[in-house]
Coordinates of C-alpha atoms and ligand atoms in Angstrom, one line a residue:
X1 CA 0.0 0.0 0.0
X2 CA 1.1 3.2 -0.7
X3 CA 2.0 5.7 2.1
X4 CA -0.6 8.3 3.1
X5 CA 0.9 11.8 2.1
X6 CA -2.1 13.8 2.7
X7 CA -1.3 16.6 5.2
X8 CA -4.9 16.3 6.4
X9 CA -5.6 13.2 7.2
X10 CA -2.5 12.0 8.8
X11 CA -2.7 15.1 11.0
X12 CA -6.2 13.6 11.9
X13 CA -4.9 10.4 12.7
X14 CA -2.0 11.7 15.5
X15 CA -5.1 14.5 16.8
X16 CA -7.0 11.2 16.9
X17 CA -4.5 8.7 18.8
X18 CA -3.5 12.0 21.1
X19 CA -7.1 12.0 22.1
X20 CA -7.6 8.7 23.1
X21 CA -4.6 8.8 25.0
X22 CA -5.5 11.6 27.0
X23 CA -9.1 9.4 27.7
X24 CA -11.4 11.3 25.4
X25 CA -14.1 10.0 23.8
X26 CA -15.0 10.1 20.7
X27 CA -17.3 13.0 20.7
X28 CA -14.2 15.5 21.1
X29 CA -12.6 13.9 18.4
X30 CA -15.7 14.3 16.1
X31 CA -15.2 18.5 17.1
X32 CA -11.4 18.4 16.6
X33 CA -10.9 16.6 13.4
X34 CA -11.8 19.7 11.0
X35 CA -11.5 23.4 11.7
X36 CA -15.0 25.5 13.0
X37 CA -15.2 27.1 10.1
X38 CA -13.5 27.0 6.8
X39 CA -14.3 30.4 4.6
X40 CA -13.6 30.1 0.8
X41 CA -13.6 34.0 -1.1
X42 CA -12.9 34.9 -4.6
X43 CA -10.8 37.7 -4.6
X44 CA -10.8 39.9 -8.2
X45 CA -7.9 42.1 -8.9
X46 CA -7.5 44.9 -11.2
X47 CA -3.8 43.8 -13.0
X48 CA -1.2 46.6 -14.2
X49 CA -2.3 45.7 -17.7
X50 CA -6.1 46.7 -17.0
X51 CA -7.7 43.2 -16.9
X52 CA -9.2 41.7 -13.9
X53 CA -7.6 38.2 -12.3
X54 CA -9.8 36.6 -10.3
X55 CA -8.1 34.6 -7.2
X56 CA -9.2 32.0 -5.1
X57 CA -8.4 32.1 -1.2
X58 CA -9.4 30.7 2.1
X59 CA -9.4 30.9 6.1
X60 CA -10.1 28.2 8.2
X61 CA -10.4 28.5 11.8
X62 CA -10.1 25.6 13.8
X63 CA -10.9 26.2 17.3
X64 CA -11.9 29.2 19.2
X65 CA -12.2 27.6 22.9
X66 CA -9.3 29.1 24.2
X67 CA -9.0 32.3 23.2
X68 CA -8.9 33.8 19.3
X69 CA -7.3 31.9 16.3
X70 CA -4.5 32.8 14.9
X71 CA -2.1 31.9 11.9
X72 CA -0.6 33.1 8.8
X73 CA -1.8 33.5 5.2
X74 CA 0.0 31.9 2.5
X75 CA 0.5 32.8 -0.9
X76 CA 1.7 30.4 -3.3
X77 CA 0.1 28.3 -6.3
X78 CA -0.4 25.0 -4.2
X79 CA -2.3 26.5 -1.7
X80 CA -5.1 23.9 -1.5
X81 CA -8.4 23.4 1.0
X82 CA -7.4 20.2 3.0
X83 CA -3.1 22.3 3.5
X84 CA -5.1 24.8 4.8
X85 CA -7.2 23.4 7.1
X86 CA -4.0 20.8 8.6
X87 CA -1.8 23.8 8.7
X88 CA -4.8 25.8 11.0
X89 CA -5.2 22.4 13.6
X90 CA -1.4 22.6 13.6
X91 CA -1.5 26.1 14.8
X92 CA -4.2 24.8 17.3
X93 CA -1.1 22.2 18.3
X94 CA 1.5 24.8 18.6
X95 CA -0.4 27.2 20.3
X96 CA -1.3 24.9 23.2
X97 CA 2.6 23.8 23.3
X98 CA 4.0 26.7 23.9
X99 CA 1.0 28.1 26.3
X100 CA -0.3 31.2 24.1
X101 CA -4.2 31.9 24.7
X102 CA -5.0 31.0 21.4
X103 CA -6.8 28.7 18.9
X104 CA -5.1 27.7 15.5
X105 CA -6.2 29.5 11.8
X106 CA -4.6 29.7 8.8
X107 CA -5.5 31.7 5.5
X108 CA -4.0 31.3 2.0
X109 CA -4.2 32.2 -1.7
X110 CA -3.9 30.1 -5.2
X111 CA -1.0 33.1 -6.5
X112 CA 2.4 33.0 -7.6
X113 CA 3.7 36.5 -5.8
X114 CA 7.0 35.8 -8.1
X115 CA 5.2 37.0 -11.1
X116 CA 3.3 39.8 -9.9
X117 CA 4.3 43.2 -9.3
X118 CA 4.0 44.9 -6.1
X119 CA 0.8 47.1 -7.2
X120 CA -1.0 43.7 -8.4
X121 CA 0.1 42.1 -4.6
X122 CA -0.9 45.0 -2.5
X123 CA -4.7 45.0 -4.2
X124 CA -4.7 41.0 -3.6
X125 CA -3.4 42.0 0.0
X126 CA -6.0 44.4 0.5
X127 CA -9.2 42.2 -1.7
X128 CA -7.9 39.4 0.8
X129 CA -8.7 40.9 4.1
X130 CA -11.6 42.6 2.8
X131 CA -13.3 39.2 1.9
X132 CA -12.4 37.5 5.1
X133 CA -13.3 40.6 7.3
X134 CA -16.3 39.4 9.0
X135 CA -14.4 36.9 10.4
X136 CA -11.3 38.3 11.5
X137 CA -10.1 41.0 13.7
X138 CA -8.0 41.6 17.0
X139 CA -10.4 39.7 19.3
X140 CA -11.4 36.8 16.4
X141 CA -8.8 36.3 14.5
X142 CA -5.4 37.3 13.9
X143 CA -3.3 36.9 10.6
X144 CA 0.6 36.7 10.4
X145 CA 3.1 36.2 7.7
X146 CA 3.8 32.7 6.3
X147 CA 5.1 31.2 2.7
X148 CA 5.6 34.0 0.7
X149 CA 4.1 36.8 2.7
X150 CA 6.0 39.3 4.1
X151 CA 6.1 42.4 7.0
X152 CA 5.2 44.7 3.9
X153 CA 2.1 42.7 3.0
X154 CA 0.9 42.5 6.7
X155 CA 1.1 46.3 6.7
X156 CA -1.0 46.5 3.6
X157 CA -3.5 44.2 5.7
X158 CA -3.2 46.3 8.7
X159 CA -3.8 49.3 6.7
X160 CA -7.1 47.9 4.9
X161 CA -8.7 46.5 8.0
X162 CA -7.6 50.1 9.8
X163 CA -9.5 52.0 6.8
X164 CA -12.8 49.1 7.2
X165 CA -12.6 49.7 11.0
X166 CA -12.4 53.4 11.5
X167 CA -9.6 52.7 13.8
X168 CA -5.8 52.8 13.8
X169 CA -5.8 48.7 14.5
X170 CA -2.0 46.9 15.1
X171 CA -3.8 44.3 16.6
X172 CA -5.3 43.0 13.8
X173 CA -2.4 41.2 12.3
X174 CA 1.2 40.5 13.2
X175 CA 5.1 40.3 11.3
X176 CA 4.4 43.8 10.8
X177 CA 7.2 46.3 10.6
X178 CA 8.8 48.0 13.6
X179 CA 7.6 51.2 13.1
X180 CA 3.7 50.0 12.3
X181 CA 3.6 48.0 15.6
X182 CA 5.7 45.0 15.0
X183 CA 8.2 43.6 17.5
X184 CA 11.6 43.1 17.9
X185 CA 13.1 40.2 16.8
X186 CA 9.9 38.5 14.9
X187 CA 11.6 38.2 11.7
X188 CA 13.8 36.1 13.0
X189 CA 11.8 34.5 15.8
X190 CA 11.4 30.9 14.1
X191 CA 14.8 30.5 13.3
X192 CA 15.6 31.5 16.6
X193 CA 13.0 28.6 18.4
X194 CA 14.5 26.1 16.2
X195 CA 18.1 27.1 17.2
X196 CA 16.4 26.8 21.3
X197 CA 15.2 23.2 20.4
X198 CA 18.6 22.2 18.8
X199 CA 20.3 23.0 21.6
X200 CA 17.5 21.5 24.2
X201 CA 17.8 18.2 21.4
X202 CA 21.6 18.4 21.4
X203 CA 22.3 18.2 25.0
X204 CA 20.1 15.6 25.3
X205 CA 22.0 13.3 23.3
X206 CA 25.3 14.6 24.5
X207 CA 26.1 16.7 20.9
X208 CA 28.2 19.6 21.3
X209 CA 26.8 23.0 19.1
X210 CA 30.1 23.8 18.6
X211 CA 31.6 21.9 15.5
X212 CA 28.5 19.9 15.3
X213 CA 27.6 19.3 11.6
X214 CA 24.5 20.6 10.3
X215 CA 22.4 20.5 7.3
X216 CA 19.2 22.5 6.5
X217 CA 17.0 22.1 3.6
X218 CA 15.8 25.5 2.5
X219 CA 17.2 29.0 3.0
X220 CA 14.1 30.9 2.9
X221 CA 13.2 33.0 6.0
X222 CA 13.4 30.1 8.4
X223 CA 16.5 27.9 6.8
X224 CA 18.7 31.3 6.0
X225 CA 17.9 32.8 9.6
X226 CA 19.1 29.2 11.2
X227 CA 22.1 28.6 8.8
X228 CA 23.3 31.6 10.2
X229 CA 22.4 31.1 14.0
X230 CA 24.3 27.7 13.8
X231 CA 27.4 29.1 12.1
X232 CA 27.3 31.9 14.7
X233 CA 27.5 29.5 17.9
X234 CA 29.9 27.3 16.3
X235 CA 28.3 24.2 14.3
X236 CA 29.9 23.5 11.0
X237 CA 27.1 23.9 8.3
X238 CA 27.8 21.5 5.6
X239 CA 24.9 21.6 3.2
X240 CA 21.8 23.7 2.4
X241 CA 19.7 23.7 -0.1
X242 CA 16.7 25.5 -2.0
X243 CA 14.5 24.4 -4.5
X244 CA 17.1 24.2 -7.4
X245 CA 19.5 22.2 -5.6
X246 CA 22.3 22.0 -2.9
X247 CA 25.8 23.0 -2.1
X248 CA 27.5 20.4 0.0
X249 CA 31.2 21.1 2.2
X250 CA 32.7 18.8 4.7
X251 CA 34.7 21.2 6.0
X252 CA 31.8 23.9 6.5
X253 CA 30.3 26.5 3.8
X254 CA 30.6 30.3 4.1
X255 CA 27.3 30.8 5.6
X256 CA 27.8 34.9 5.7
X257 CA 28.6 34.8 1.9
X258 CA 25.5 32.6 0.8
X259 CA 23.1 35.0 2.7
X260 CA 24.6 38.1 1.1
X261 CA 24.3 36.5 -2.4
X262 CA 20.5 34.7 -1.6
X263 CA 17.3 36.2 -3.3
X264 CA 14.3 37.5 -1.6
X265 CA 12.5 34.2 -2.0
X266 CA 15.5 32.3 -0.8
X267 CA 17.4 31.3 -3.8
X268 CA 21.2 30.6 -4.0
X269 CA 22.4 27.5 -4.8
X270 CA 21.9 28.5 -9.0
X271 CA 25.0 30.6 -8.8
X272 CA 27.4 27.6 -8.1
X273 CA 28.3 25.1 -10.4
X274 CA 29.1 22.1 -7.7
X275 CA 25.6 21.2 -6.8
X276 CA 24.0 18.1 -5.7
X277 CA 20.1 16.9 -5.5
X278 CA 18.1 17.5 -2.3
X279 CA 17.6 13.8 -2.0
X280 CA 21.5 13.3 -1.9
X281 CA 21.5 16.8 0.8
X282 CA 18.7 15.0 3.2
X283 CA 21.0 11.8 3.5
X284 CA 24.2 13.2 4.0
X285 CA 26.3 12.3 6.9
X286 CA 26.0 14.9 9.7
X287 CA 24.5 15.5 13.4
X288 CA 22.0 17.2 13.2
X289 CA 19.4 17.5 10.0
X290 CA 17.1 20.6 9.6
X291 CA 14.3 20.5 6.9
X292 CA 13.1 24.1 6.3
X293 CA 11.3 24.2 3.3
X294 CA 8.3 22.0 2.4
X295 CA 6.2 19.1 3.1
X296 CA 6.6 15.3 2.5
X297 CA 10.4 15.7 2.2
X298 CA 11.5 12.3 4.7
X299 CA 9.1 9.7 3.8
X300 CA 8.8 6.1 4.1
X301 CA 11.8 5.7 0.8
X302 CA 14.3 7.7 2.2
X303 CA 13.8 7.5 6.2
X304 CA 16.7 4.3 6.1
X305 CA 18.8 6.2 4.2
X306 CA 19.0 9.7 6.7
X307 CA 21.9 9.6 8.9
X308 CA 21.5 11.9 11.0
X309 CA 21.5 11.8 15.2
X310 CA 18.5 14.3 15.8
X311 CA 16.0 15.7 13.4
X312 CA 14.8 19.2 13.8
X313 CA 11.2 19.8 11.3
X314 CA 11.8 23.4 10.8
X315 CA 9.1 23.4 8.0
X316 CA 5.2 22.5 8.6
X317 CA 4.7 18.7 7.7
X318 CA 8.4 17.6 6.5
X319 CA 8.4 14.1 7.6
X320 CA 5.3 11.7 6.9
X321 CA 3.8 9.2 9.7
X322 CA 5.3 6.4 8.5
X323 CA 8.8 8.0 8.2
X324 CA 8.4 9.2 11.8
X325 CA 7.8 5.6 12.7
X326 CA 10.8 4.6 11.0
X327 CA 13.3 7.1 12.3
X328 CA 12.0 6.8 16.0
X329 CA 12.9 3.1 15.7
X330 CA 16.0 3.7 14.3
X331 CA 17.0 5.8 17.7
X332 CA 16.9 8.8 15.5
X333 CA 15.5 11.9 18.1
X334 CA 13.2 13.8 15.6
X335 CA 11.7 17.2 16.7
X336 CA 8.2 17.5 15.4
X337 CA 7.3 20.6 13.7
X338 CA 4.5 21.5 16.1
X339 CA 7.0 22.2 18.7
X340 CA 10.1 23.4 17.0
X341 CA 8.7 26.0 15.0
X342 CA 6.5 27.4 17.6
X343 CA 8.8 30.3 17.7
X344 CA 7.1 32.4 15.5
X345 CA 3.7 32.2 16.8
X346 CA 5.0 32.9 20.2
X347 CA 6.7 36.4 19.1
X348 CA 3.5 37.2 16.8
X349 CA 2.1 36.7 20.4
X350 CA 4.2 38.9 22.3
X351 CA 3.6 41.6 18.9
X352 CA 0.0 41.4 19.7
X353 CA 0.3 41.8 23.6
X354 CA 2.9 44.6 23.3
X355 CA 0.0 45.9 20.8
X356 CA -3.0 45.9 23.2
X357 CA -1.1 47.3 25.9
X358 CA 0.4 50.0 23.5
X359 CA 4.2 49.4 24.9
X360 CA 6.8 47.9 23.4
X361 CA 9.5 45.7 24.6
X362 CA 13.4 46.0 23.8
X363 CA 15.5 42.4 21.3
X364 CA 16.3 41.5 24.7
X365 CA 13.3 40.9 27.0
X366 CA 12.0 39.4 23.5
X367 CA 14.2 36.9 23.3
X368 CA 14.5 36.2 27.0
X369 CA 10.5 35.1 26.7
X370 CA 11.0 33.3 23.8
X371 CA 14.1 31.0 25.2
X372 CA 11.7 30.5 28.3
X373 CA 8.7 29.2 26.4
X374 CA 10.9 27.3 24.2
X375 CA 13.0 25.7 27.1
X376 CA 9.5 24.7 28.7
X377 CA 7.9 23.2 25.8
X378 CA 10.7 21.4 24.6
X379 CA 11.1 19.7 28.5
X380 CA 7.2 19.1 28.9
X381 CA 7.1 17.0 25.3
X382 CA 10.0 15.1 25.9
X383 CA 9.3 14.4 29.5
X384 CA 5.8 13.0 28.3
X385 CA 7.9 10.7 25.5
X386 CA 10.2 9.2 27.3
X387 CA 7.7 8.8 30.0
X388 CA 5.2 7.0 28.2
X389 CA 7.7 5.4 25.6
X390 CA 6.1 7.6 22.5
X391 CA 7.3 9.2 19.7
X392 CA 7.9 13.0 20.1
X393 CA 5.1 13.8 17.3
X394 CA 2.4 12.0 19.3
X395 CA 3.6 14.0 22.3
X396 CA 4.0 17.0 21.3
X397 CA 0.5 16.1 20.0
X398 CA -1.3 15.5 23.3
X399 CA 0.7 18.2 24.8
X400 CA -1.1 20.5 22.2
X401 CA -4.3 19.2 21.9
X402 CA -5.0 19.2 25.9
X403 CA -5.9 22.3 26.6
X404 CA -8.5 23.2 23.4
X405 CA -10.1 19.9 24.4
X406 CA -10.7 21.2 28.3
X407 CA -11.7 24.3 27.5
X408 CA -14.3 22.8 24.6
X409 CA -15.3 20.7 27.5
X410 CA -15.9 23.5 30.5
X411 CA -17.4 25.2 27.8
X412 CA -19.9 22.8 27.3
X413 CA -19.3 21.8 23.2
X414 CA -18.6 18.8 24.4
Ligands
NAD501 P1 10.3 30.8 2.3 O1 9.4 30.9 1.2 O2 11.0 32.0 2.8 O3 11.6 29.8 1.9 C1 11.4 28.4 1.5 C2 12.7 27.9 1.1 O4 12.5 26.5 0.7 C3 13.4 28.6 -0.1 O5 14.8 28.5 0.0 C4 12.9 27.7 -1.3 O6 13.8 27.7 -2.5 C5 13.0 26.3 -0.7 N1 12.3 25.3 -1.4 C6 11.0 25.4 -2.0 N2 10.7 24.3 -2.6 C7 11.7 23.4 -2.3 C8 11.9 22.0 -2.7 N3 11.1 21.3 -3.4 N4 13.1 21.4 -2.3 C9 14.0 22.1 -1.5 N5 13.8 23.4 -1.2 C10 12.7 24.0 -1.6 O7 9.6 30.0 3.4 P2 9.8 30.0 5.0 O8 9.1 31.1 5.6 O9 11.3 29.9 5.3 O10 9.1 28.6 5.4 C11 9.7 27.4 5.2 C12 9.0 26.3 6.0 O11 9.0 26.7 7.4 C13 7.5 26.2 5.6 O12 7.1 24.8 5.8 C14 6.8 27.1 6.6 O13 5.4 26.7 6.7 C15 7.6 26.8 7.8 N6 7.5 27.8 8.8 C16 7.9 29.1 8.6 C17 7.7 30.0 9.6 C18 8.2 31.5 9.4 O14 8.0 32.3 10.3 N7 8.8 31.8 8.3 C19 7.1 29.7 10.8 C20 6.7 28.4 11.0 C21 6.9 27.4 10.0

């Protein structure tokens, strides 16, 4: 049979073996296994050449017991309904990990943003957040930056929803730049989680950062941000990679020179000559393996083959079920996504709080917080792994599902 690489169902699956574990019935299961409410829009947009595109996007909102949803909004032309909806429950999953009073959403749009020019993405920006504004907003629902969106596009959100509200609202959305409302260190906020997880994952298997060897699939905003984080305390980075291809160095590659020559969307590798295939980067002989791109990249055909010691899923849904399965037997410690790249969503947090209460805090108490709820996540999943002898994923899973499943049960949904 062949393996199951749809990012929805297999997210059901974990949410439901989580739940059962935790002694839920199936009732909460039957609530938890698709998002509240799932809105679909068409979005038209006046192009520079005078004709109108019409655009298909979405936001689905998966739980609202704790507190308001919030995610990202992706743009990129394999946005699809069932990504959406597993990348909002996962936001459900990382919200509960690292304690933030929130449920998960996520929003996205069928668009390439490579081919459009920055008039025809600012009136997609805007048509996008007027034709999910009845259900969003600071107490509902709050958008952030993922694939492809940036701080500038969250400010053309921000300013849309300001001019639809009659009020100056920084709430409303976070990733936004420093002088709209954003906080200090967000743009680097992931990269910086997964670099607190490496080091939790590292010490617990007795690797030392410095001149550990690291590889990272993808040098976007997460991968590029990490590459250099590693280099800085010490680790030899021996391969990255983006979607054309990778550049491989025993010896360590010259991390400050790739960012300098990378493009905005996080291409580098199609300067050099020397390159080798992503499947020959993810199995490369090293300590610690980062993927930071997309989905479905370890899977049941290449788990054998990965030789790494720990396994840190900076991207959203690298590594299938039966991969996990695979590497866990092997002794391979693999960080599920949910928990190390909570990062983000925990600064968009602090962006929003620093918002409500209109004052802002300095890099350092930033990244103070974040290296606490990092630290603290990190210990609670693998405490409840190696206590119950399960995989990290399905901890990290009932560490995140817990607390939207009390709250839907004092609240009487359940
Ligand atoms: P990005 O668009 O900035 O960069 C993506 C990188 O992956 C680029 O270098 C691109 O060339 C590369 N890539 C694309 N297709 C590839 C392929 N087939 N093989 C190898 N490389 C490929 O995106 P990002 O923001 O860095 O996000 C990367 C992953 O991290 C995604 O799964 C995203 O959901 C996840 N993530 C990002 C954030 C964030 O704050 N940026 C937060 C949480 C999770």
């Amino acid at each position: 049979m062949s393996e199951n690489l749809n990012v929805l169902t297999s997210t059901q699956a974990i949410i439901h073996e989580a739940l059962n574990k935790l002694g839920y019935d199936e009732a909460m299961y039957e609530l938890l296994k698709e998002p509240l409410r799932m809105l679909q829009v068409r979005i038209p947009v006046r192009m520079d050449d005078g004709s109108t595109k019409v655009y298909t996007g979405f936001r689905a909102q998966h739980n609202d017991a704790v507190g308001p949803t919030k995610g990202g909004v992706r743009f990129h032309p394999g946005v699809y309904e069932d990504e959406v909806k597993a990348l909002s429950m996962w936001m459900t999953l990382k919200c509960g990990i690292v304690d933030l009073p929130y449920g998960g959403g996520k929003g996205g749009v069928i668009c390439d943003p490579r081919e459009m020019s920055m008039g025809e993405l600012e009136r997609l920006s805007r048509g996008y957040v007027r034709a999910v504004s009845q259900i969003v907003g600071p107490t509902k629902d709050i958008p952030a930056p993922d694939v492809m969106t940036n701080a500038q596009i969250m400010a053309w959100m921000m300013d849309e929803y300001s001019l639809m509200d009659e009020f100056n609202s920084p709430n409303f959305i976070t990733g936004k730049p420093l002088v709209l409302g954003g906080s200090q260190g967000r743009d680097r906020a992931t990269a910086q989680g997964v670099t607190i997880v490496i080091e939790e994952a590292a010490k617990k298997r007795g690797i030392n950062i410095r001149g550990a060897r690291v590889v990272i699939q993808g040098f976007g905003n997460a991968g590029s941000f990490l590459a250099k984080f590693m280099h800085d305390l010490g680790a030899k980075v021996i391969g990255i990679s983006d979607a054309y291809g990778a550049l491989h160095d025993p010896n360590g590659l010259d991390i400050d020179y790739l960012l300098d020559r990378r493009d905005s969307f996080g291409t580098v590798t199609t300067l050099f000559e020397n390159t080798i295939s992503n499947k020959e980067l993810l199995e490369l002989d090293c300590d610690i393996l980062v993927p930071a791109a997309i989905e479905n990249q370890i899977t049941a055909d290449n788990a054998h083959e990965i030789k790494a010691n720990i396994v840190v899923e900076a991207a959203n849904g690298p590594t299938t079920a039966e991969a996990t399965k695979i590497l866990t037997e092997r002794g391979i410690l693999l960080v599920p996504d949910v928990l190390a790249s909570a990062g983000g969503v925990t600064v968009s947090y602090f962006e929003w709080v620093q918002n409500n209460q209109g004052y802002y805090w300095t890099k350092e108490e930033v990244e103070e917080r974040l290296i606490k709820k990092m630290v603290d996540a990190f210990e609670n999943v693998y405490t409840t792994a190696t206590t119950r002898n399960i995989d990290m994923r399905l901890a990290a899973y009932m560490v995140g599902v817990r607390r939207t499943a009390e709250a839907s049960r004092f609240r009487g949904w359940v």
